mmCIF file of C-alpha atoms in Angstrom:
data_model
loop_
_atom_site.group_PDB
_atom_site.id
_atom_site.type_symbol
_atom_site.label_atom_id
_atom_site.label_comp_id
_atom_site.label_asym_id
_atom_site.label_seq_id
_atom_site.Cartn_x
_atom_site.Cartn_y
_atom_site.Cartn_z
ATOM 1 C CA UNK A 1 -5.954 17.514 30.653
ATOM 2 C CA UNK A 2 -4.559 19.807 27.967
ATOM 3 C CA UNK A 3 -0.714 19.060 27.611
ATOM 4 C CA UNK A 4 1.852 21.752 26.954
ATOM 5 C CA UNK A 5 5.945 22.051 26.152
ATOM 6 C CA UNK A 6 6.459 25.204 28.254
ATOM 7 C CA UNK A 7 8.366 27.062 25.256
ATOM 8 C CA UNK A 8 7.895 30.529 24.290
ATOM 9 C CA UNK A 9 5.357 28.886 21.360
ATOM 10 C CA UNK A 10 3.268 27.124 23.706
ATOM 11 C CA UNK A 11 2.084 23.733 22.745
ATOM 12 C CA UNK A 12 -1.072 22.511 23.867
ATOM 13 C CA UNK A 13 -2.489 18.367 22.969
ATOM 14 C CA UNK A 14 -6.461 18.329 23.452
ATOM 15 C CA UNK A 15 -9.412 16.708 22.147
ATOM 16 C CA UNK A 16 -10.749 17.127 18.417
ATOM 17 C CA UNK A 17 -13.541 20.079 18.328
ATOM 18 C CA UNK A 18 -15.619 21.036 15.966
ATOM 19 C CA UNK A 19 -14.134 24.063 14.525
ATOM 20 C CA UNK A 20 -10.768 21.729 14.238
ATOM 21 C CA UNK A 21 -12.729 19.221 11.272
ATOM 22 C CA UNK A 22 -11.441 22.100 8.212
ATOM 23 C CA UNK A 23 -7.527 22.019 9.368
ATOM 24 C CA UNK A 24 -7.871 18.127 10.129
ATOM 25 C CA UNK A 25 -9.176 17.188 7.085
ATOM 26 C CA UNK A 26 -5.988 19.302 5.265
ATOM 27 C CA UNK A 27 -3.986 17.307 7.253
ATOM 28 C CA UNK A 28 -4.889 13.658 6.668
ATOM 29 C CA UNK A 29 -4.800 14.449 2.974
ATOM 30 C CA UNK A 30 -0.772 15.574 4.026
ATOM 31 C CA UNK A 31 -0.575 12.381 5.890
ATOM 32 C CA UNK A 32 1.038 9.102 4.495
ATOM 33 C CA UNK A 33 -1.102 6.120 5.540
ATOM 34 C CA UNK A 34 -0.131 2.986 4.477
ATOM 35 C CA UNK A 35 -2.857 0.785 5.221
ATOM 36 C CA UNK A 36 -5.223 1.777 2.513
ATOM 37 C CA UNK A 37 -8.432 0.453 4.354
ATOM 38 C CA UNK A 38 -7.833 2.857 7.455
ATOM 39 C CA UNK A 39 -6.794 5.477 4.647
ATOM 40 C CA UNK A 40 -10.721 5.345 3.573
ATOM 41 C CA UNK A 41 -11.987 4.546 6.935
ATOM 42 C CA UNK A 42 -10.460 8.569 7.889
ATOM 43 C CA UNK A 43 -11.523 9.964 4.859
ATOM 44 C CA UNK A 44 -15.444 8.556 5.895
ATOM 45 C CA UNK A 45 -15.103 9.464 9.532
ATOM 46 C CA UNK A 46 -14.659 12.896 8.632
ATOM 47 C CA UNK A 47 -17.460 13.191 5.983
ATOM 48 C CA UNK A 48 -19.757 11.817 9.050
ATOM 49 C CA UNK A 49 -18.117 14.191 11.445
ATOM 50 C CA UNK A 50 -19.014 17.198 9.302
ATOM 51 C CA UNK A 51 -22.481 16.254 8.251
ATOM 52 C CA UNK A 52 -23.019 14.572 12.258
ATOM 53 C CA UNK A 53 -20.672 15.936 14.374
ATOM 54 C CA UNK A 54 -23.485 16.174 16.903
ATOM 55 C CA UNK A 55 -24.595 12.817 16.902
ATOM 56 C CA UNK A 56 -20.831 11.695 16.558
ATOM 57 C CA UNK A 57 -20.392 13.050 20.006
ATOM 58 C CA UNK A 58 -23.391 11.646 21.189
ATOM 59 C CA UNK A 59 -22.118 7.927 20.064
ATOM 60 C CA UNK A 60 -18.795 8.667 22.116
ATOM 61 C CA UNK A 61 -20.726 8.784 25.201
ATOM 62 C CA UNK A 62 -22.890 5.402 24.595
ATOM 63 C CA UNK A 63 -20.573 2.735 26.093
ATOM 64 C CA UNK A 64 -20.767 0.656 22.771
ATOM 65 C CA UNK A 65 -17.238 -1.289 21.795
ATOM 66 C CA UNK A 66 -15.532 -0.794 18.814
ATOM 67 C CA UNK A 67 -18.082 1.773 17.569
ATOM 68 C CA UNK A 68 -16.371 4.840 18.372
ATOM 69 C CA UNK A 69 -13.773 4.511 19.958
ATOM 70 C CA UNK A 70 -11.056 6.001 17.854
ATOM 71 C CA UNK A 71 -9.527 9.216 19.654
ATOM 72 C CA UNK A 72 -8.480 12.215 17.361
ATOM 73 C CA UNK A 73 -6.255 14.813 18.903
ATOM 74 C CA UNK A 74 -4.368 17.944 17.587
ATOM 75 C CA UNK A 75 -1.868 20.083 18.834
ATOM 76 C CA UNK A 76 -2.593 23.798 19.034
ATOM 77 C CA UNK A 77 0.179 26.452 19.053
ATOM 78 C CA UNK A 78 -0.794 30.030 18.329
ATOM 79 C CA UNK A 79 -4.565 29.222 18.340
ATOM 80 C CA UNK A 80 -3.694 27.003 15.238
ATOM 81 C CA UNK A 81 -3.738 23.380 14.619
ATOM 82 C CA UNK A 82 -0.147 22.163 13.977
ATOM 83 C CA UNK A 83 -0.418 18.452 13.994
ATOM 84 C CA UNK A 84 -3.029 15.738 14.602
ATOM 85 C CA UNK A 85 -2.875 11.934 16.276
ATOM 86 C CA UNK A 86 -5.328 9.037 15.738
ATOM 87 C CA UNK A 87 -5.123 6.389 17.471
ATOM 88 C CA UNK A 88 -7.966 3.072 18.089
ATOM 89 C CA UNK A 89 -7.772 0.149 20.503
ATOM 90 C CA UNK A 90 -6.233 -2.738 18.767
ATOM 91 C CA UNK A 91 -7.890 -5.641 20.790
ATOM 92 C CA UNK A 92 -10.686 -5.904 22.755
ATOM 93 C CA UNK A 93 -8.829 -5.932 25.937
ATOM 94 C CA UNK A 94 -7.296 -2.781 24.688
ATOM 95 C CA UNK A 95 -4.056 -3.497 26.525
ATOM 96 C CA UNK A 96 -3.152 -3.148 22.724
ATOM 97 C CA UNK A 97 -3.379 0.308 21.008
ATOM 98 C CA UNK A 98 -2.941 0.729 17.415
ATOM 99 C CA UNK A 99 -0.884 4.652 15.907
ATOM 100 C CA UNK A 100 -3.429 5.299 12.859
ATOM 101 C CA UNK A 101 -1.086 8.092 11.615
ATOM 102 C CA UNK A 102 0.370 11.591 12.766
ATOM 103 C CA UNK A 103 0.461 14.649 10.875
ATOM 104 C CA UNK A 104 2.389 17.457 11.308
ATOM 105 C CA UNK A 105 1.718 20.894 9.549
ATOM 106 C CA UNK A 106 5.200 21.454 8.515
ATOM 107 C CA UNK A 107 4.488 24.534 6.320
ATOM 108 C CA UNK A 108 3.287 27.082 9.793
ATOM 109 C CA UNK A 109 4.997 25.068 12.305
ATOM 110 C CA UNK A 110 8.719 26.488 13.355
ATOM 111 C CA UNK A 111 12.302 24.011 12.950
ATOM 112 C CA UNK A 112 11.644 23.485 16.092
ATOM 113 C CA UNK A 113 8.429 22.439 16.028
ATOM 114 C CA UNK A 114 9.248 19.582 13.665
ATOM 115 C CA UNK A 115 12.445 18.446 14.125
ATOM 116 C CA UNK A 116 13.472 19.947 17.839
ATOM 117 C CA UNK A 117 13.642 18.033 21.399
ATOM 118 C CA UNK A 118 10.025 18.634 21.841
ATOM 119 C CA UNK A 119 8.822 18.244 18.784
ATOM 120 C CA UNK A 120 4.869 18.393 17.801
ATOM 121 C CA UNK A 121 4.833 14.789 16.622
ATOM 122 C CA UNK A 122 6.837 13.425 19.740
ATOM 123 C CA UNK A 123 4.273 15.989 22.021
ATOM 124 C CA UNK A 124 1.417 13.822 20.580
ATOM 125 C CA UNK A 125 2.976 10.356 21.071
ATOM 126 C CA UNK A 126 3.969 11.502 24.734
ATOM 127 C CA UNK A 127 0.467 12.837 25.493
ATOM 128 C CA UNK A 128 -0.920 8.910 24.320
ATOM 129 C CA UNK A 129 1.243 7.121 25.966
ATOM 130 C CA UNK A 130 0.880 9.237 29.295
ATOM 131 C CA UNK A 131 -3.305 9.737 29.041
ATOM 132 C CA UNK A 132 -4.586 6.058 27.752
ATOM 133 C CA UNK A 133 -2.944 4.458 30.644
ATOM 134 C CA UNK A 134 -5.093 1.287 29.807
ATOM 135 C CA UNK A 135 -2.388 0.524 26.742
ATOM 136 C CA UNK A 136 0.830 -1.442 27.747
ATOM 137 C CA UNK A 137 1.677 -1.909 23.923
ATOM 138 C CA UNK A 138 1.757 0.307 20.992
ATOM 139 C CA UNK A 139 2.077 -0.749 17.541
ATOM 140 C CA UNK A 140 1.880 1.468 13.821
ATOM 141 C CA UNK A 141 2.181 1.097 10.304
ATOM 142 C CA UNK A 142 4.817 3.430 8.389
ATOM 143 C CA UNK A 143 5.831 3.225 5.058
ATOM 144 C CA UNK A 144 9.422 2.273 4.418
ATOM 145 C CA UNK A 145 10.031 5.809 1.912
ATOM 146 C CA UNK A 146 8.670 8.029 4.515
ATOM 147 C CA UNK A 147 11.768 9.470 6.361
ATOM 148 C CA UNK A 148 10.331 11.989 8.649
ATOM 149 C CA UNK A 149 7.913 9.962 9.906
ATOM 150 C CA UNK A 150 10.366 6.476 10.398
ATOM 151 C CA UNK A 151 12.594 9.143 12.221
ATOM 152 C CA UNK A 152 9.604 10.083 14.951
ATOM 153 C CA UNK A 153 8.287 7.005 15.528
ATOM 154 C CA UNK A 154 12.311 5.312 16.093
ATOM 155 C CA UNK A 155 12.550 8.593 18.434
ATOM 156 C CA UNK A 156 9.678 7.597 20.615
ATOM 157 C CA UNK A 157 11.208 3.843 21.226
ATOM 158 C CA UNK A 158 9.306 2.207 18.472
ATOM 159 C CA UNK A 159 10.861 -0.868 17.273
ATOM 160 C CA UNK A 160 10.444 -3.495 14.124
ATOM 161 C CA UNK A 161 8.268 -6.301 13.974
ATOM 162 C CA UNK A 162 7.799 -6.920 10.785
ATOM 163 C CA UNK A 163 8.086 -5.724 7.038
ATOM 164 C CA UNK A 164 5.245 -5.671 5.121
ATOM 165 C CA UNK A 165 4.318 -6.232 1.470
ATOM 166 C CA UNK A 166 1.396 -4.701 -1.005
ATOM 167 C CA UNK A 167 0.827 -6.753 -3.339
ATOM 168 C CA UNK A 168 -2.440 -5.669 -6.164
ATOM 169 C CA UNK A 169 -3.838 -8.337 -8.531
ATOM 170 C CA UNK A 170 -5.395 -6.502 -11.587
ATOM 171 C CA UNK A 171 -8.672 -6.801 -12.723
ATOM 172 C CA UNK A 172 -7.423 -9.411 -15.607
ATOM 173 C CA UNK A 173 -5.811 -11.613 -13.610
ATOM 174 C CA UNK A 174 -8.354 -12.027 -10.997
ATOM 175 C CA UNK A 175 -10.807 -13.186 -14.688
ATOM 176 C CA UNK A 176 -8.191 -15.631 -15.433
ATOM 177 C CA UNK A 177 -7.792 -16.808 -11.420
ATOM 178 C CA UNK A 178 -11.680 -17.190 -11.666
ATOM 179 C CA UNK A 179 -11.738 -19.573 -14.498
ATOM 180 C CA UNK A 180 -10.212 -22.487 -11.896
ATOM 181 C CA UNK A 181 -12.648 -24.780 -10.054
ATOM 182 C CA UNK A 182 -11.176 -24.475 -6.277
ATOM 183 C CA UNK A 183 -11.085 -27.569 -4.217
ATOM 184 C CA UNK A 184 -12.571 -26.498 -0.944
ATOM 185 C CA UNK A 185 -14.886 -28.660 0.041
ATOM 186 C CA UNK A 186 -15.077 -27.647 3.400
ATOM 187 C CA UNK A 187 -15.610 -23.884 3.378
ATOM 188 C CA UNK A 188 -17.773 -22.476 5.888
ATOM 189 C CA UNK A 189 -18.797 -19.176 6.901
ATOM 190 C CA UNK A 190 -17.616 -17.822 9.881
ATOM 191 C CA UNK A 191 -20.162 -17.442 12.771
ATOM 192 C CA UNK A 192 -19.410 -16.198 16.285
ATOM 193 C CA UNK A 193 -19.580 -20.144 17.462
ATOM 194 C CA UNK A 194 -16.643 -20.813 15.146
ATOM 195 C CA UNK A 195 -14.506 -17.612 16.981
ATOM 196 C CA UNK A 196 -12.267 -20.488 18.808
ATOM 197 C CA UNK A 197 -11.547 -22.473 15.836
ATOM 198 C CA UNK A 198 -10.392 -18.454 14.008
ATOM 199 C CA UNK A 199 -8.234 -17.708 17.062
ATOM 200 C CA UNK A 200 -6.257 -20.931 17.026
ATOM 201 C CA UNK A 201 -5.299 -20.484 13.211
ATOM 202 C CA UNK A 202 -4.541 -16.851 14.515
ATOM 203 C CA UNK A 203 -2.422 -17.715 16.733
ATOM 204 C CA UNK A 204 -0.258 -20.116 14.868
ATOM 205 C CA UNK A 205 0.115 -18.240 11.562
ATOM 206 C CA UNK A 206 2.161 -15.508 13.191
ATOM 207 C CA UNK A 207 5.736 -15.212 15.307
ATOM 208 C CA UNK A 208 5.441 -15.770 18.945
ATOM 209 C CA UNK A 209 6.731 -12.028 19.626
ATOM 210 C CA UNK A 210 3.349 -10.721 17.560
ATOM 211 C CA UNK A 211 0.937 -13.000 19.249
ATOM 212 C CA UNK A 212 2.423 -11.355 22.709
ATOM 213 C CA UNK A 213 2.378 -7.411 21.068
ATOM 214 C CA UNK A 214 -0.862 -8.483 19.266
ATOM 215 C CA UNK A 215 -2.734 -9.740 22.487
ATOM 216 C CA UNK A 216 -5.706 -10.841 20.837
ATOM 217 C CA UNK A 217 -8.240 -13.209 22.282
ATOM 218 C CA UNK A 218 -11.048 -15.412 21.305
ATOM 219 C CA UNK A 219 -14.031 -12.804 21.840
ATOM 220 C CA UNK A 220 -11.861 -10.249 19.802
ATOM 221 C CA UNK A 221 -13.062 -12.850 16.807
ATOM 222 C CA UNK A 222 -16.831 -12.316 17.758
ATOM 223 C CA UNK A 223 -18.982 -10.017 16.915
ATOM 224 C CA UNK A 224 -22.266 -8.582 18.968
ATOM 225 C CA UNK A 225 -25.660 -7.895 18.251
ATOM 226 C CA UNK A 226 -24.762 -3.468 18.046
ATOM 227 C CA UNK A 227 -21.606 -4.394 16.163
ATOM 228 C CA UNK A 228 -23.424 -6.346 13.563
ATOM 229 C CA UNK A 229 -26.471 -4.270 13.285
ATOM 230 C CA UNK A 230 -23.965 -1.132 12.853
ATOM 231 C CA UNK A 231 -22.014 -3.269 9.867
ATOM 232 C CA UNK A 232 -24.934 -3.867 8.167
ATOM 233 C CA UNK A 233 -26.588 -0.183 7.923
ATOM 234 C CA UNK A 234 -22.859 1.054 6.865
ATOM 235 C CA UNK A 235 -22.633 -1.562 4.241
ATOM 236 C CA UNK A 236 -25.967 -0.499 3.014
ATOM 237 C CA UNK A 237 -25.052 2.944 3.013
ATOM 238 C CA UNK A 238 -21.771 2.834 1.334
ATOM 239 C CA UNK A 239 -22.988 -0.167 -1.453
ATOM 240 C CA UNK A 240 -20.188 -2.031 -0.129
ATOM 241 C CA UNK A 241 -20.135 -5.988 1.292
ATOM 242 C CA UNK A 242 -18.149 -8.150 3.684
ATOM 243 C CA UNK A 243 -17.677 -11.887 3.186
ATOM 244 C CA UNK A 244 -15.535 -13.740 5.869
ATOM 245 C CA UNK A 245 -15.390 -17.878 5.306
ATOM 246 C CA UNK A 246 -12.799 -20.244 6.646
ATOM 247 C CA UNK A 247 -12.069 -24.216 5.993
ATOM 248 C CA UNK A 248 -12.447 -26.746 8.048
ATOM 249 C CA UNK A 249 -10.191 -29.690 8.310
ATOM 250 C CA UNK A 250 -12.223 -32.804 9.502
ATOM 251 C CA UNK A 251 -9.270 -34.731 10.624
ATOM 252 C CA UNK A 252 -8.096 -32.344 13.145
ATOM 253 C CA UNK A 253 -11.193 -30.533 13.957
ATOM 254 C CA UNK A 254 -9.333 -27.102 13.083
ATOM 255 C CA UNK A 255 -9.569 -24.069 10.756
ATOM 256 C CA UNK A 256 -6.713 -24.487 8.451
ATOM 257 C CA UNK A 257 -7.738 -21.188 6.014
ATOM 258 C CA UNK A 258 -9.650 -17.843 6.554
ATOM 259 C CA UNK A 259 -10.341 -14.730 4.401
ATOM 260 C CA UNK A 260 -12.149 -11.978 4.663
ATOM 261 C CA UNK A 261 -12.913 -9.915 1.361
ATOM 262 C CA UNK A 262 -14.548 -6.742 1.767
ATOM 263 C CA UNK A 263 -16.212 -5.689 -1.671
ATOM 264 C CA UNK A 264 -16.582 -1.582 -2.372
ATOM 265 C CA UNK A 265 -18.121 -0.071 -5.297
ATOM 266 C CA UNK A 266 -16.705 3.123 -4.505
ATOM 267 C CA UNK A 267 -12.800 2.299 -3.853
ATOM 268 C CA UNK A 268 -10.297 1.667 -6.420
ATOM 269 C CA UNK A 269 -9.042 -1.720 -5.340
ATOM 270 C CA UNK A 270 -10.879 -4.986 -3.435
ATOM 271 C CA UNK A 271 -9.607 -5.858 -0.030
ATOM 272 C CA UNK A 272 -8.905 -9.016 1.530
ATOM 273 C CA UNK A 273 -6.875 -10.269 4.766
ATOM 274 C CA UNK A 274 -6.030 -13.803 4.247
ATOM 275 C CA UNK A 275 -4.645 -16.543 7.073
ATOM 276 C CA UNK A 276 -2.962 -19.993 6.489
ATOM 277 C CA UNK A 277 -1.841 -22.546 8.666
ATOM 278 C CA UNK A 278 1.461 -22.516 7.828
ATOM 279 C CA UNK A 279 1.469 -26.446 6.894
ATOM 280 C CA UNK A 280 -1.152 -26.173 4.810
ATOM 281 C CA UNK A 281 0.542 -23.614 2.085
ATOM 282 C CA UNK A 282 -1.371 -25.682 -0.674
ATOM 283 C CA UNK A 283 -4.326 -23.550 0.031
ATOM 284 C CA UNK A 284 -3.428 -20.363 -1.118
ATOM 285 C CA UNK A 285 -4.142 -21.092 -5.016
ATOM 286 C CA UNK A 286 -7.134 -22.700 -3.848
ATOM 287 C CA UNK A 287 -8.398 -19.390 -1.809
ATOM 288 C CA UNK A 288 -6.963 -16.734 -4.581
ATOM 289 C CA UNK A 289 -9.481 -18.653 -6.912
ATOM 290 C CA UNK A 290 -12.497 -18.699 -4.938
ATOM 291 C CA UNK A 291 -11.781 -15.156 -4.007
ATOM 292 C CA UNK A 292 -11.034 -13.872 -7.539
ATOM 293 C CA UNK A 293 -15.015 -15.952 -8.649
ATOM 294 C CA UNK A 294 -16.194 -13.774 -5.592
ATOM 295 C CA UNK A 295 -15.226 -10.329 -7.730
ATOM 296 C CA UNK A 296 -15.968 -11.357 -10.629
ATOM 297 C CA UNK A 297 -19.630 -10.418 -10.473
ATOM 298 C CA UNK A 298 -19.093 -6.865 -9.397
ATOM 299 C CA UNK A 299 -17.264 -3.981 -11.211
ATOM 300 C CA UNK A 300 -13.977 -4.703 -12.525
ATOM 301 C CA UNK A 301 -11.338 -3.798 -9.840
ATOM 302 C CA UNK A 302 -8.194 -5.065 -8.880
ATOM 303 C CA UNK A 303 -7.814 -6.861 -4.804
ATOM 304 C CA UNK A 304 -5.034 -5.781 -2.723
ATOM 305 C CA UNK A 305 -4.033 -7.974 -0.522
ATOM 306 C CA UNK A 306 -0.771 -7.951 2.318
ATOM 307 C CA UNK A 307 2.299 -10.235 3.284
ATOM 308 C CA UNK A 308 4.817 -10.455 5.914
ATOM 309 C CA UNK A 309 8.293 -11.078 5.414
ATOM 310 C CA UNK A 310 7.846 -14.432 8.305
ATOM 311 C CA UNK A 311 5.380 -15.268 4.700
ATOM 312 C CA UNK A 312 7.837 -16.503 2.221
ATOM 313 C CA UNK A 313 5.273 -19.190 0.646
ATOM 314 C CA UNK A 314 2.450 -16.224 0.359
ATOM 315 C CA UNK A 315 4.818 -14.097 -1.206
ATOM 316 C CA UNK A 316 6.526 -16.717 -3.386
ATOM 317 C CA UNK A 317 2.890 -17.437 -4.672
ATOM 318 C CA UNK A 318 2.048 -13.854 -5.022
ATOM 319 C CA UNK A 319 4.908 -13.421 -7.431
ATOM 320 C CA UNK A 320 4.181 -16.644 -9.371
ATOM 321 C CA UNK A 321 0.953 -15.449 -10.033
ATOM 322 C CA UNK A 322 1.610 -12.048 -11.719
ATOM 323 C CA UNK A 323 1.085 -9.969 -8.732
ATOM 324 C CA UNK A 324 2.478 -6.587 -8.132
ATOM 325 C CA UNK A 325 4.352 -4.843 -5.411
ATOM 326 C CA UNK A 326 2.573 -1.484 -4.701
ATOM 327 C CA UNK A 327 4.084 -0.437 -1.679
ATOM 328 C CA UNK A 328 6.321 -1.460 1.547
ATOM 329 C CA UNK A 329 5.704 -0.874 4.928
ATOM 330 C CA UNK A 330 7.484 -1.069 8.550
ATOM 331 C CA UNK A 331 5.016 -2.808 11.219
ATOM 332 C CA UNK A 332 6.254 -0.998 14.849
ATOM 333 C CA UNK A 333 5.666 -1.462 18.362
ATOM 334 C CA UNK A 334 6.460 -0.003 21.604
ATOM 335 C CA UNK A 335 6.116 -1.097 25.284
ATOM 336 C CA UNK A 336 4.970 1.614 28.019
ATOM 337 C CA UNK A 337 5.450 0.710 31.778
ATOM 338 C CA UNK A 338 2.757 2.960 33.794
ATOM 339 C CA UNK A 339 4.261 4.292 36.825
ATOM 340 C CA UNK A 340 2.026 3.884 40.049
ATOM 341 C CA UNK A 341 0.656 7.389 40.844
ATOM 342 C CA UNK A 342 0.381 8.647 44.699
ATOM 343 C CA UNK A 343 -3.303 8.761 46.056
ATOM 344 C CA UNK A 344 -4.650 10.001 48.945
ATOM 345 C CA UNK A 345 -5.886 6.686 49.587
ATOM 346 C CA UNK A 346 -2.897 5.110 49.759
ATOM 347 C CA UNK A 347 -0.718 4.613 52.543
ATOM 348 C CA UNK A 348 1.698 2.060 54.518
ATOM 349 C CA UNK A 349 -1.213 0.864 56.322
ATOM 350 C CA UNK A 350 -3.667 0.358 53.260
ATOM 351 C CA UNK A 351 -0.295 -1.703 51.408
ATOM 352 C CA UNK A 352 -0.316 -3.648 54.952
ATOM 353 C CA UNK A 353 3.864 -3.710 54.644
ATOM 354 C CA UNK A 354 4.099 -4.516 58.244
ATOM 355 C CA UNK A 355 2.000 -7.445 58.086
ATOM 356 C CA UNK A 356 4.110 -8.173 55.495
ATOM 357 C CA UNK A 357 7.329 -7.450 57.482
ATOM 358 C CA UNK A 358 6.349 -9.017 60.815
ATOM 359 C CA UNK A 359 6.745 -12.607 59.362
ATOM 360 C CA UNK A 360 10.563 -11.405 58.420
ATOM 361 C CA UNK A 361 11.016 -11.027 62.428
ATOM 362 C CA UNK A 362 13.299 -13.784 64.161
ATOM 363 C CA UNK A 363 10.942 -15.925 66.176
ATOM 364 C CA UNK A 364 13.001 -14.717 69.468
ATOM 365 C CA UNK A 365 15.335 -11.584 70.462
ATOM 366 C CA UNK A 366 19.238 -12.746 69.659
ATOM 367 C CA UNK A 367 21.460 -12.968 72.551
ATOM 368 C CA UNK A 368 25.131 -11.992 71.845
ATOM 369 C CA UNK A 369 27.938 -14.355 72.881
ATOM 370 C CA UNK A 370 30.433 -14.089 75.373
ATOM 371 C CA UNK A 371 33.719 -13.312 74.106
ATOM 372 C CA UNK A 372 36.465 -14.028 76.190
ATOM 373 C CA UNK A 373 39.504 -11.667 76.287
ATOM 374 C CA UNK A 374 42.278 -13.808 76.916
ATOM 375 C CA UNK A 375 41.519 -15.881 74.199
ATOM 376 C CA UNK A 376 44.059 -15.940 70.996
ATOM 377 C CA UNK A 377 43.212 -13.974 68.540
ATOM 378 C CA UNK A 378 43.088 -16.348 65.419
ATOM 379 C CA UNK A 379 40.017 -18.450 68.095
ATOM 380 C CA UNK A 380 37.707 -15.387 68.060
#
């Protein structure tokens, strides 16, 4: 259901249409993402959505996970886009939802509009956290320098989690990483059988207050047949490849290391997500060489790759190593607490309260004592 602020400049939150792609587009070149690999992950959806926004639609309405299920919505005031929200499912559960970015058209749109009560940005949040009632957690990405933004999201109850770190090894340094033999004689590729072994190490490389926000479980480390079969025809189309590996430790029958490094022809910059047991803090010049021999045989390009601040050994390494800082970034979450809406359906008989009640009785009816008048008064 359409959403609106009741102001004279009537707000309304809806869907993404098609005639909406043009004024979108403007305004996730506006926005300030700071994850680089959603950044291009936008900037593709909408290239599909305006050469296939037909079969787009059609893709929304096959119940296939994690294919499509990112929700775009704008804000319409005047019978003109003002803002925009994306927003994706985090985990499978999708008790977990993740705040792509928000952008506001602050050019058309009124004071009001952008830094009032009822602001467009707050409007969109609002509508989210009302409508996808399936989310009990919300969590976002901002970049440290961007004020207005910082300022919305801490307006809406988000709170810190984490600081993050961008850190870009160039193209010369990843030649000179390459030239070391690394001592992993146990790496394996990840398969969907391995999943537990990838959750565990999960699990114990982060805080205990982001494995709660995070939620993630072992099947959100597996992949099915639709998701692979997608992966592969996108990698083909795009010239771009994914390699995920991990390393065993015998002894303990546990993954101690993972990576994934996704290679693109197209982008500026390599991408990798790296995990470490935290005991094992050896391995990360171990896995920076055997990812910098896995660029070396396509186009020179520097990797980006991302620390926390609960890292200090990553980013102790990163800076031994000649790495750069390219940018900072606040990770944010936010709790929402559904409210039980009235049904027809339900009633006092449906809850069954007085079943519940009638056990709360007094086995027999109370009889009240005798109190005798002539007795002092310090005895009754």
């Amino acid at each position: 259901m359409p959403a609106n602020n009741g102001s004279k400049h009537q707000t309304i939150v809806r869907p993404l249409q098609y005639r909406d792609i043009d004024a979108i587009a403007s305004l996730c070149q506006q926005a300030t993402i700071p994850d680089p690999a959603v950044k291009a992950q936008i900037d593709r959806l909408f290239q599909q959505m305006t050469r296939w926004y037909a079969p787009f639609q059609f893709l929304n309405i096959i119940p296939t996970p994690n294919l499509t299920d990112r929700a775009l919505l704008v804000a319409e005031c005047d019978k003109q886009v003002r803002g925009v929200i994306s927003v994706s499912p985090f985990n499978r559960t999708r008790s977990t939802w993740y705040v792509e970015w928000v952008s506001i058209d602050r050019q058309a749109s009124t004071p009001e509009q952008v830094t009032g009560k009822n602001d467009i940005g707050s409007q969109l949040l609002r509508y989210c956290f009302e409508h996808i009632v399936e989310a009990s957690t919300w969590v976002l990405e901002v970049d440290v320098n961007d004020s207005s933004n910082l300022a919305l999201y801490r307006q809406n109850g988000f709170q810190p989690l984490a600081h993050l770190t961008y850190w870009e090894i160039a193209p010369e340094l990843l030649q000179e990483l390459a030239q070391r033999e690394p001592d992993l004689p146990n790496l394996l590729p990840v398969r969907n059988t391995d999943a537990q072994l990838i959750y565990q190490l999960d699990t114990v490389s982060m805080p205990p207050l982001l494995r709660q926000v995070f939620d993630r479980q072992i099947h959100d480390f597996k992949n099915n047949l639709v998701q692979s079969v997608v992966g592969k025809v996108k990698q083909w189309f795009q010239q771009s490849q994914s390699i995920s590996n991990y390393v065993f430790e015998t002894q303990r029958k546990a993954a101690i290391g993972y990576y994934r490094l996704s290679l693109d022809r197209d982008r500026q910059t390599h991408q990798a997500e790296l995990t470490v047991h935290p005991a094992y803090t050896w391995l990360y010049p171990e896995l920076m060489a055997q990812l910098a021999r896995s660029c070396q045989y396509l186009p020179c390009q520097s990797l980006q790759l991302v620390s926390a601040d609960y890292q200090p050994e990553r980013e102790e390494y990163f800076q031994q190593i000649g790495a750069v800082r390219v940018k900072h970034s606040l990770l944010m979450s936010r709790s929402v607490w559904h409210k039980l809406r009235e049904a027809k359906h339900l009633s006092l008989e449906n809850l069954q309260l007085a079943e519940m009640l009638q056990s709360l009785q007094p086995a027999r009816q109370p009889l009240p004592n005798r109190i005798d008048k002539n007795e002092p008064e310090d005895l009754i």
